[in-house]
Short mmCIF file of C-alpha atoms and ligand atoms in Angstrom, two decimals:
data_model
loop_
_atom_site.label_atom_id
_atom_site.label_comp_id
_atom_site.label_asym_id
_atom_site.label_seq_id
_atom_site.Cartn_x
_atom_site.Cartn_y
_atom_site.Cartn_z
CA MET A 15 0.00 0.00 0.00
CA THR A 16 2.79 2.40 -0.80
CA SER A 17 1.72 5.66 -2.31
CA ASN A 18 4.24 7.82 -4.02
CA THR A 19 2.09 10.85 -4.52
CA PHE A 20 2.51 14.04 -2.55
CA ILE A 21 -0.35 14.94 -0.24
CA SER A 22 -1.04 18.08 1.80
CA VAL A 23 -1.11 18.21 5.60
CA ALA A 24 -4.89 18.73 5.44
CA GLU A 25 -5.30 15.67 3.23
CA ALA A 26 -3.13 13.56 5.51
CA LEU A 27 -5.23 14.62 8.50
CA GLN A 28 -8.45 13.88 6.66
CA ARG A 29 -7.26 10.37 5.76
CA ILE A 30 -6.11 9.71 9.31
CA ARG A 31 -9.37 10.95 10.75
CA GLY A 32 -11.29 8.67 8.39
CA ALA A 33 -9.14 5.68 9.31
CA LEU A 34 -8.97 6.01 13.11
CA GLN A 35 -11.53 5.48 15.83
CA ALA A 36 -11.15 6.58 19.41
CA ILE A 37 -10.00 3.87 21.81
CA SER A 38 -12.62 2.33 24.05
CA GLY A 39 -12.14 1.93 27.77
CA ILE A 40 -13.59 4.20 30.43
CA GLU A 41 -12.43 4.79 34.00
CA ARG A 42 -14.12 6.54 36.92
CA ARG A 43 -11.79 9.09 38.44
CA HIS A 44 -11.88 11.48 41.36
CA LEU A 45 -11.58 15.10 40.22
CA ARG A 46 -7.92 15.48 41.12
CA ASP A 47 -7.01 12.39 39.11
CA ALA A 48 -9.18 13.53 36.22
CA TRP A 49 -7.00 16.57 35.53
CA HIS A 50 -5.89 16.62 31.87
CA ARG A 51 -7.91 13.50 31.11
CA VAL A 52 -10.55 13.29 28.37
CA LEU A 53 -14.16 13.29 29.52
CA ALA A 54 -15.82 10.07 28.28
CA GLU A 55 -19.47 11.04 28.81
CA PRO A 56 -21.31 14.36 28.85
CA VAL A 57 -21.85 15.82 32.33
CA SER A 58 -25.26 17.28 33.23
CA SER A 59 -25.75 19.50 36.21
CA PRO A 60 -27.47 17.88 39.20
CA LEU A 61 -28.14 21.36 40.62
CA ASN A 62 -29.39 24.80 39.79
CA VAL A 63 -26.57 27.32 39.97
CA PRO A 64 -27.19 29.57 41.86
CA GLY A 65 -29.22 27.24 44.01
CA TYR A 66 -31.02 30.07 45.84
CA VAL A 67 -31.83 33.70 45.15
CA ASN A 68 -28.86 35.77 46.38
CA SER A 69 -27.35 39.22 46.31
CA ALA A 70 -24.84 40.31 43.65
CA MET A 71 -23.71 43.30 45.76
CA ASP A 72 -22.98 44.49 49.25
CA GLY A 73 -26.00 46.67 50.11
CA TYR A 74 -29.60 46.48 51.29
CA ALA A 75 -32.26 43.96 50.34
CA ILE A 76 -35.71 45.49 49.98
CA ASN A 77 -39.07 44.77 48.42
CA SER A 78 -39.42 46.62 45.10
CA ALA A 79 -42.72 48.06 46.36
CA SER A 80 -40.62 50.21 48.70
CA LEU A 81 -38.93 51.82 45.68
CA ARG A 82 -42.02 53.88 44.92
CA GLN A 83 -42.26 55.36 48.35
CA ASP A 84 -40.02 58.18 49.39
CA GLN A 85 -39.84 56.87 52.86
CA ALA A 86 -37.26 55.82 55.33
CA LEU A 87 -36.80 52.05 55.60
CA THR A 88 -35.94 50.34 58.84
CA VAL A 89 -32.98 47.99 58.80
CA ILE A 90 -34.12 44.88 60.68
CA GLY A 91 -31.01 42.74 60.54
CA GLN A 92 -28.37 41.34 58.22
CA ALA A 93 -27.65 38.43 55.90
CA LEU A 94 -24.10 37.30 55.22
CA ALA A 95 -22.85 34.73 52.70
CA GLY A 96 -23.50 31.42 54.43
CA ILE A 97 -25.51 33.02 57.26
CA PRO A 98 -29.07 33.71 56.07
CA PHE A 99 -31.48 36.06 57.83
CA ASP A 100 -34.04 34.07 59.70
CA GLY A 101 -37.27 35.98 59.07
CA GLN A 102 -39.44 37.75 56.55
CA LEU A 103 -39.10 41.29 55.24
CA GLN A 104 -42.21 43.44 55.71
CA PRO A 105 -43.10 46.60 53.71
CA GLY A 106 -41.05 49.52 54.98
CA GLN A 107 -38.18 47.29 56.03
CA ALA A 108 -34.69 46.66 54.62
CA LEU A 109 -32.04 44.09 55.36
CA ARG A 110 -28.31 44.72 55.33
CA ILE A 111 -27.01 42.09 52.86
CA MET A 112 -23.60 41.00 51.58
CA THR A 113 -22.60 39.56 48.18
CA GLY A 114 -23.67 35.93 47.86
CA ALA A 115 -26.04 36.06 50.85
CA MET A 116 -29.52 34.56 50.50
CA LEU A 117 -32.37 37.03 49.95
CA PRO A 118 -34.98 36.76 52.70
CA GLU A 119 -38.61 36.12 51.94
CA GLY A 120 -40.33 39.39 51.03
CA ALA A 121 -37.22 40.84 49.32
CA ASP A 122 -36.66 40.93 45.54
CA THR A 123 -34.21 43.80 44.98
CA VAL A 124 -30.80 44.84 46.30
CA ILE A 125 -29.68 48.48 46.45
CA MET A 126 -25.91 48.81 46.49
CA GLN A 127 -24.59 50.46 49.64
CA GLU A 128 -23.14 53.42 47.68
CA ASP A 129 -26.73 54.42 46.74
CA VAL A 130 -28.04 54.44 50.29
CA GLN A 131 -27.88 57.01 53.08
CA ARG A 132 -27.95 55.45 56.47
CA GLU A 133 -28.64 56.99 59.83
CA GLY A 134 -28.86 54.62 62.74
CA ASP A 135 -31.25 51.84 61.70
CA GLN A 136 -32.91 54.01 59.01
CA ILE A 137 -31.92 54.13 55.33
CA ARG A 138 -33.00 56.31 52.45
CA ILE A 139 -32.45 55.20 48.83
CA GLN A 140 -30.82 57.69 46.47
CA GLY A 141 -31.59 57.79 42.75
CA GLN A 142 -33.59 55.51 40.43
CA HIS A 143 -33.49 51.74 40.74
CA GLN A 144 -35.08 48.88 38.90
CA ALA A 145 -37.16 46.22 40.59
CA GLY A 146 -35.11 42.98 40.75
CA ALA A 147 -31.74 44.78 40.43
CA ASN A 148 -28.55 43.16 41.78
CA VAL A 149 -30.22 39.84 42.43
CA ARG A 150 -28.93 36.52 41.14
CA GLN A 151 -31.83 34.23 40.24
CA ILE A 152 -32.00 30.47 40.75
CA GLY A 153 -30.44 28.59 37.81
CA GLU A 154 -29.37 31.73 35.93
CA ASP A 155 -25.81 30.37 35.50
CA ILE A 156 -26.66 26.68 35.05
CA ALA A 157 -30.13 25.09 35.09
CA ALA A 158 -30.44 21.67 36.72
CA GLY A 159 -30.25 19.00 34.01
CA ALA A 160 -28.36 21.15 31.49
CA VAL A 161 -25.25 19.64 29.86
CA VAL A 162 -22.27 21.58 31.21
CA LEU A 163 -19.41 19.60 29.66
CA ALA A 164 -19.50 17.61 26.41
CA ALA A 165 -17.82 14.24 25.97
CA GLY A 166 -14.35 14.70 24.48
CA LYS A 167 -13.51 17.74 26.59
CA ILE A 168 -10.08 17.82 28.20
CA LEU A 169 -10.47 18.53 31.90
CA GLY A 170 -8.37 21.58 32.75
CA ALA A 171 -8.45 23.91 35.73
CA ALA A 172 -11.74 25.60 34.76
CA GLU A 173 -13.46 22.24 34.24
CA LEU A 174 -12.31 20.91 37.63
CA GLY A 175 -13.65 24.07 39.26
CA LEU A 176 -16.91 23.85 37.33
CA LEU A 177 -17.44 20.19 38.30
CA ALA A 178 -16.66 20.97 41.93
CA SER A 179 -19.17 23.85 41.87
CA LEU A 180 -21.83 21.26 41.03
CA GLY A 181 -20.74 18.96 43.84
CA ILE A 182 -19.48 16.35 41.38
CA ALA A 183 -16.59 14.38 42.90
CA GLU A 184 -16.07 11.69 40.24
CA VAL A 185 -16.24 11.62 36.44
CA SER A 186 -15.88 9.07 33.64
CA VAL A 187 -12.73 9.59 31.60
CA ARG A 188 -11.17 7.69 28.72
CA ARG A 189 -8.36 5.39 29.67
CA ARG A 190 -4.96 6.76 28.81
CA LEU A 191 -3.61 6.12 25.34
CA ARG A 192 -0.57 3.77 25.40
CA VAL A 193 2.16 4.94 23.06
CA ALA A 194 5.40 3.01 22.44
CA SER A 195 8.28 4.73 20.70
CA PHE A 196 11.81 4.06 19.55
CA SER A 197 14.49 5.81 17.56
CA THR A 198 16.30 4.06 14.73
CA GLY A 199 19.80 4.73 13.47
CA ASP A 200 23.30 3.25 13.76
CA GLU A 201 24.68 6.76 14.28
CA LEU A 202 22.67 7.30 17.46
CA CYS A 203 24.38 7.42 20.81
CA SER A 204 22.35 7.52 24.03
CA ILE A 205 23.00 10.30 26.54
CA GLY A 206 25.43 9.16 29.21
CA GLN A 207 27.59 7.31 26.64
CA PRO A 208 30.75 8.80 25.07
CA LEU A 209 30.27 9.85 21.44
CA GLN A 210 32.27 7.80 18.91
CA ALA A 211 33.41 9.17 15.54
CA GLY A 212 30.43 9.73 13.24
CA GLN A 213 27.88 9.43 16.06
CA ILE A 214 25.30 11.92 17.27
CA TYR A 215 23.21 11.94 20.41
CA ASP A 216 19.68 10.64 20.10
CA SER A 217 17.68 13.82 20.62
CA ASN A 218 14.38 12.69 19.08
CA ARG A 219 13.88 10.26 21.92
CA TYR A 220 13.79 13.10 24.43
CA ALA A 221 11.86 15.57 22.30
CA LEU A 222 9.25 12.86 21.80
CA TYR A 223 9.29 12.04 25.50
CA GLY A 224 8.47 15.70 26.23
CA LEU A 225 5.75 15.92 23.60
CA LEU A 226 4.08 12.74 24.84
CA ARG A 227 4.39 13.81 28.48
CA GLU A 228 2.68 17.08 27.61
CA MET A 229 -0.15 15.10 26.05
CA GLY A 230 -0.54 12.97 29.15
CA VAL A 231 -0.37 9.61 27.39
CA GLU A 232 1.17 6.48 28.89
CA HIS A 233 4.56 6.33 27.20
CA ILE A 234 6.65 3.21 26.73
CA ASP A 235 10.12 4.36 25.69
CA MET A 236 11.95 1.54 23.89
CA GLY A 237 15.20 3.46 23.31
CA VAL A 238 17.37 3.13 20.20
CA ILE A 239 17.10 0.27 17.72
CA ARG A 240 20.00 -0.39 15.32
CA ASP A 241 19.57 -0.23 11.57
CA ASP A 242 19.27 -3.98 11.47
CA ARG A 243 16.39 -5.72 9.77
CA GLN A 244 15.92 -8.36 12.45
CA ALA A 245 16.24 -5.94 15.39
CA ILE A 246 13.72 -3.56 13.85
CA ARG A 247 11.31 -6.37 13.06
CA GLN A 248 11.47 -7.57 16.66
CA ALA A 249 11.03 -4.04 18.05
CA PHE A 250 7.95 -3.47 15.91
CA GLN A 251 6.39 -6.74 17.00
CA ASP A 252 7.07 -5.98 20.68
CA ALA A 253 5.76 -2.42 20.40
CA ALA A 254 2.59 -3.38 18.53
CA SER A 255 1.74 -6.03 21.12
CA ILE A 256 1.78 -3.61 24.08
CA ALA A 257 0.66 -0.25 22.72
CA ASP A 258 -2.26 1.46 20.99
CA VAL A 259 0.18 3.56 18.99
CA VAL A 260 3.77 2.96 17.82
CA ILE A 261 5.88 5.97 16.91
CA THR A 262 9.37 5.70 15.43
CA SER A 263 11.85 8.24 14.19
CA GLY A 264 14.24 7.85 11.28
CA GLY A 265 14.54 5.28 8.53
CA VAL A 266 11.47 6.30 6.55
CA SER A 267 13.24 7.79 3.58
CA VAL A 268 14.81 5.75 0.81
CA GLY A 269 18.43 5.49 2.00
CA ASP A 270 20.34 2.20 2.06
CA ALA A 271 19.85 1.75 5.81
CA ASP A 272 16.18 2.72 5.89
CA PHE A 273 14.93 -0.59 7.15
CA VAL A 274 11.87 0.84 8.81
CA LYS A 275 10.22 1.26 5.46
CA GLN A 276 11.18 -2.21 4.26
CA THR A 277 10.29 -4.00 7.48
CA ILE A 278 7.01 -2.36 8.11
CA ASP A 279 5.88 -2.94 4.54
CA GLU A 280 6.17 -6.65 5.32
CA LEU A 281 4.61 -6.51 8.80
CA GLY A 282 1.64 -4.17 8.46
CA GLN A 283 -0.56 -2.09 6.24
CA VAL A 284 1.34 1.12 5.91
CA ASP A 285 1.26 4.11 3.61
CA PHE A 286 4.46 6.01 3.01
CA TRP A 287 3.43 9.54 2.42
CA LYS A 288 5.34 12.37 0.94
CA ILE A 289 3.69 15.27 2.71
CA ARG A 290 3.83 18.65 1.02
CA MET A 291 5.32 20.20 4.11
CA LYS A 292 8.75 21.50 4.98
CA PRO A 293 10.35 20.36 7.18
CA GLY A 294 9.13 16.80 7.25
CA LYS A 295 8.46 15.38 3.84
CA PRO A 296 8.47 11.61 4.49
CA LEU A 297 5.98 10.21 6.97
CA ALA A 298 4.67 6.69 7.38
CA PHE A 299 1.16 6.02 8.63
CA GLY A 300 -0.67 2.77 8.99
CA ARG A 301 -1.41 -0.25 11.14
CA LEU A 302 0.74 -2.85 12.78
CA GLY A 303 -1.61 -5.52 14.09
CA ASN A 304 -4.01 -3.67 16.37
CA ALA A 305 -1.70 -0.70 16.81
CA VAL A 306 -1.64 2.52 14.83
CA PHE A 307 1.78 3.38 13.42
CA PHE A 308 3.47 6.71 12.77
CA GLY A 309 6.98 6.73 11.30
CA LEU A 310 8.46 10.20 11.78
CA PRO A 311 11.39 11.48 9.74
CA GLY A 312 14.78 11.37 11.50
CA ASN A 313 15.77 15.02 11.26
CA PRO A 314 14.99 16.53 14.66
CA VAL A 315 13.02 19.55 13.43
CA SER A 316 11.16 17.43 10.88
CA SER A 317 10.18 14.91 13.50
CA MET A 318 8.89 17.62 15.87
CA ALA A 319 7.07 19.50 13.10
CA THR A 320 5.34 16.36 11.80
CA PHE A 321 4.47 15.41 15.36
CA TYR A 322 2.79 18.78 15.98
CA GLN A 323 1.00 18.94 12.65
CA ILE A 324 -0.03 15.34 12.16
CA VAL A 325 0.60 13.05 15.12
CA LEU A 326 -0.71 15.37 17.83
CA PRO A 327 -4.19 15.85 16.26
CA SER A 328 -4.28 12.12 15.53
CA LEU A 329 -3.47 11.18 19.14
CA ARG A 330 -6.10 13.62 20.37
CA HIS A 331 -8.62 11.96 18.08
CA LEU A 332 -7.57 8.50 19.31
CA GLN A 333 -7.98 9.50 22.95
CA GLY A 334 -11.52 10.69 22.25
CA GLN A 335 -11.00 14.45 21.99
CA ALA A 336 -13.12 16.46 19.61
CA TRP A 337 -11.30 17.24 16.34
CA GLN A 338 -10.08 20.81 16.33
CA ALA A 339 -8.09 22.83 13.82
CA PRO A 340 -5.07 24.65 15.28
CA LEU A 341 -5.51 28.33 16.04
CA GLY A 342 -3.98 30.54 13.35
CA LEU A 343 -3.17 34.23 13.81
CA LEU A 344 -2.53 36.66 10.99
CA VAL A 345 0.38 38.91 11.98
CA ARG A 346 2.98 41.11 10.36
CA CYS A 347 6.34 39.45 9.73
CA SER A 348 9.24 41.77 10.48
CA THR A 349 11.86 39.68 8.65
CA ALA A 350 12.07 38.51 5.06
CA LEU A 351 11.42 34.76 4.63
CA LYS A 352 12.87 32.56 1.92
CA LYS A 353 10.64 29.92 0.42
CA SER A 354 10.22 28.05 -2.85
CA PRO A 355 6.69 27.32 -4.08
CA GLY A 356 5.55 23.68 -3.97
CA ARG A 357 5.08 22.70 -0.34
CA ALA A 358 3.81 24.38 2.78
CA ASP A 359 6.55 25.69 5.07
CA TYR A 360 6.35 25.48 8.83
CA GLN A 361 9.10 27.93 9.62
CA ARG A 362 10.11 28.61 13.18
CA GLY A 363 9.11 32.07 14.38
CA ILE A 364 9.22 34.29 17.42
CA LEU A 365 5.89 35.97 18.07
CA GLU A 366 6.23 39.15 20.10
CA MET A 367 4.20 42.13 21.21
CA ASP A 368 5.43 45.73 21.09
CA ALA A 369 4.65 48.48 23.62
CA GLN A 370 1.44 49.35 21.73
CA GLY A 371 0.22 45.76 22.04
CA GLU A 372 0.77 45.06 18.34
CA LEU A 373 1.83 41.50 17.50
CA SER A 374 4.56 40.71 15.01
CA VAL A 375 6.62 37.66 14.18
CA ARG A 376 10.24 37.24 13.15
CA SER A 377 12.20 34.28 11.87
CA THR A 378 14.50 32.34 14.20
CA GLY A 379 17.05 32.42 11.36
CA HIS A 380 18.52 29.29 9.74
CA GLN A 381 15.63 26.99 8.86
CA GLY A 382 17.50 23.70 8.24
CA SER A 383 15.67 20.61 9.47
CA HIS A 384 18.65 19.70 11.66
CA ILE A 385 18.70 23.06 13.52
CA LEU A 386 16.94 21.90 16.67
CA SER A 387 17.80 25.11 18.54
CA SER A 388 15.30 26.84 16.21
CA MET A 389 12.46 24.87 17.86
CA SER A 390 13.63 26.01 21.27
CA GLN A 391 13.97 29.69 20.26
CA ALA A 392 10.62 29.66 18.51
CA ASN A 393 7.23 30.07 20.15
CA CYS A 394 5.26 29.53 16.94
CA PHE A 395 5.27 28.07 13.47
CA ILE A 396 5.04 30.54 10.61
CA VAL A 397 2.81 28.67 8.18
CA LEU A 398 3.43 29.59 4.55
CA PRO A 399 1.02 27.96 2.07
CA ASP A 400 2.09 25.55 -0.72
CA GLU A 401 2.04 28.06 -3.52
CA ALA A 402 3.77 30.91 -1.64
CA GLY A 403 7.22 32.11 -2.65
CA ASN A 404 9.51 34.45 -0.72
CA THR A 405 7.91 36.79 1.82
CA ALA A 406 9.15 40.37 2.05
CA ALA A 407 9.63 41.99 5.46
CA GLY A 408 6.39 43.69 6.53
CA GLU A 409 4.01 41.22 4.87
CA MET A 410 1.23 39.50 6.80
CA VAL A 411 1.73 35.80 7.58
CA MET A 412 -0.19 33.10 9.42
CA VAL A 413 1.32 31.81 12.67
CA GLN A 414 0.38 28.93 14.96
CA PRO A 415 1.48 29.59 18.56
CA PHE A 416 3.09 26.48 20.12
CA PRO A 417 1.26 26.12 23.42
CA LEU A 418 -2.15 26.32 21.73
CA LEU A 419 -1.42 23.85 18.96
P1 AMP B 505 16.90 9.23 8.58
O1 AMP B 505 15.45 9.66 8.51
O2 AMP B 505 17.08 7.99 9.38
O3 AMP B 505 17.48 9.13 7.21
O4 AMP B 505 17.65 10.39 9.34
C1 AMP B 505 17.71 11.70 8.81
C2 AMP B 505 18.68 12.54 9.63
O5 AMP B 505 18.18 12.66 10.96
C3 AMP B 505 20.06 11.97 9.77
O6 AMP B 505 20.98 13.05 9.73
C4 AMP B 505 20.05 11.32 11.12
O7 AMP B 505 21.35 11.24 11.69
C5 AMP B 505 19.16 12.25 11.91
N1 AMP B 505 18.51 11.51 12.99
C6 AMP B 505 17.83 10.36 12.85
N2 AMP B 505 17.35 9.95 14.03
C7 AMP B 505 17.74 10.87 14.95
C8 AMP B 505 17.56 10.99 16.36
N3 AMP B 505 16.86 10.07 17.05
N4 AMP B 505 18.09 12.05 16.99
C9 AMP B 505 18.78 12.99 16.28
N5 AMP B 505 18.97 12.92 14.96
C10 AMP B 505 18.47 11.87 14.28
MG1 MG B 506 18.49 6.62 9.82
#
């Protein structure tokens, strides 16, 4: 199933989305352990929020009938948040009330304290006020039974707070995705070992470790596998038997030692795609037994760029998250950018804001696919479409900020 045609990033994503289904497997988790997990079922509110009529201001609770009378009102007591007033408000009376405190029976309006003149236990209201002002009604934030979180939502800080506000202590989340990975290449030396002539340190292993940690998947790191047909075959079989997803780096081009391509062609159903993106042209995608396989290119920037653009949305889809296009911002580019038409560029950029709050982006400089420091300097990709040529300084470009990808 080898295809030799070039496809766009969008087309690759569309094919992957069509081919992959979210993993099954649901776990009940306490809120704290549900942080950064994917919600498996929609959550409906068991409560009205607010659950009782309460004040939105520090002031005086009155009956709106008292608004029409230019009379002094007698303050008969107070209501604090958590300490309601035990009694009923009669015409001509007011209650000192604090934000969040329950309105007593007979009251329907709160006058903020700045609009009241008080002498002893008498108040007079200044100015015009509307009946029902400064009162939070039952269910005005969330009505009991309403869906507050959809399935597929990642549970972040706001979601934990929201669930807690409803008294929900446990939720159903998808089980974690299990991802096995290994690097391939005879030139690769592991950190902690002395470098021999012609060797380089295996950086993809650690970049991938970081990317997968950030995603919160269960990661099985299988280290470096030599460019040896038998060793690679064994590694693939081991990985596919324990993981939902197998990710490798290197060996997917057409060099003499690119055994990944050869081996996996024999073992699974895999497409070798030439993606119209730079960096990162070769990418393998397919199945190895029950596992999904991604073969990333070996060049460090290419492997990170293809991870962000293609693997990350695919993993999100597999772990049950709703499909979402990355956020793109149109900003002015302060540097000239070199590009030849034909494939989309994902150049590394630094997005910054000037004193006036205006955003602009500049290039990190050398854009070679081996310049890993560019990924560290950058905080965004500058995405230049297939057909674009060089960009002059001052032109508008599309950027994708890293943390939001
Ligand atoms: P390959 O895709 O195997 O042909 O590798 C392309 C380039 O990426 C070569 O220069 C490799 O040395 C380099 N490379 C491959 N794997 C890694 C890795 N794990 N860490 C750093 N560089 C790598
Ligand atoms: Mg290699």
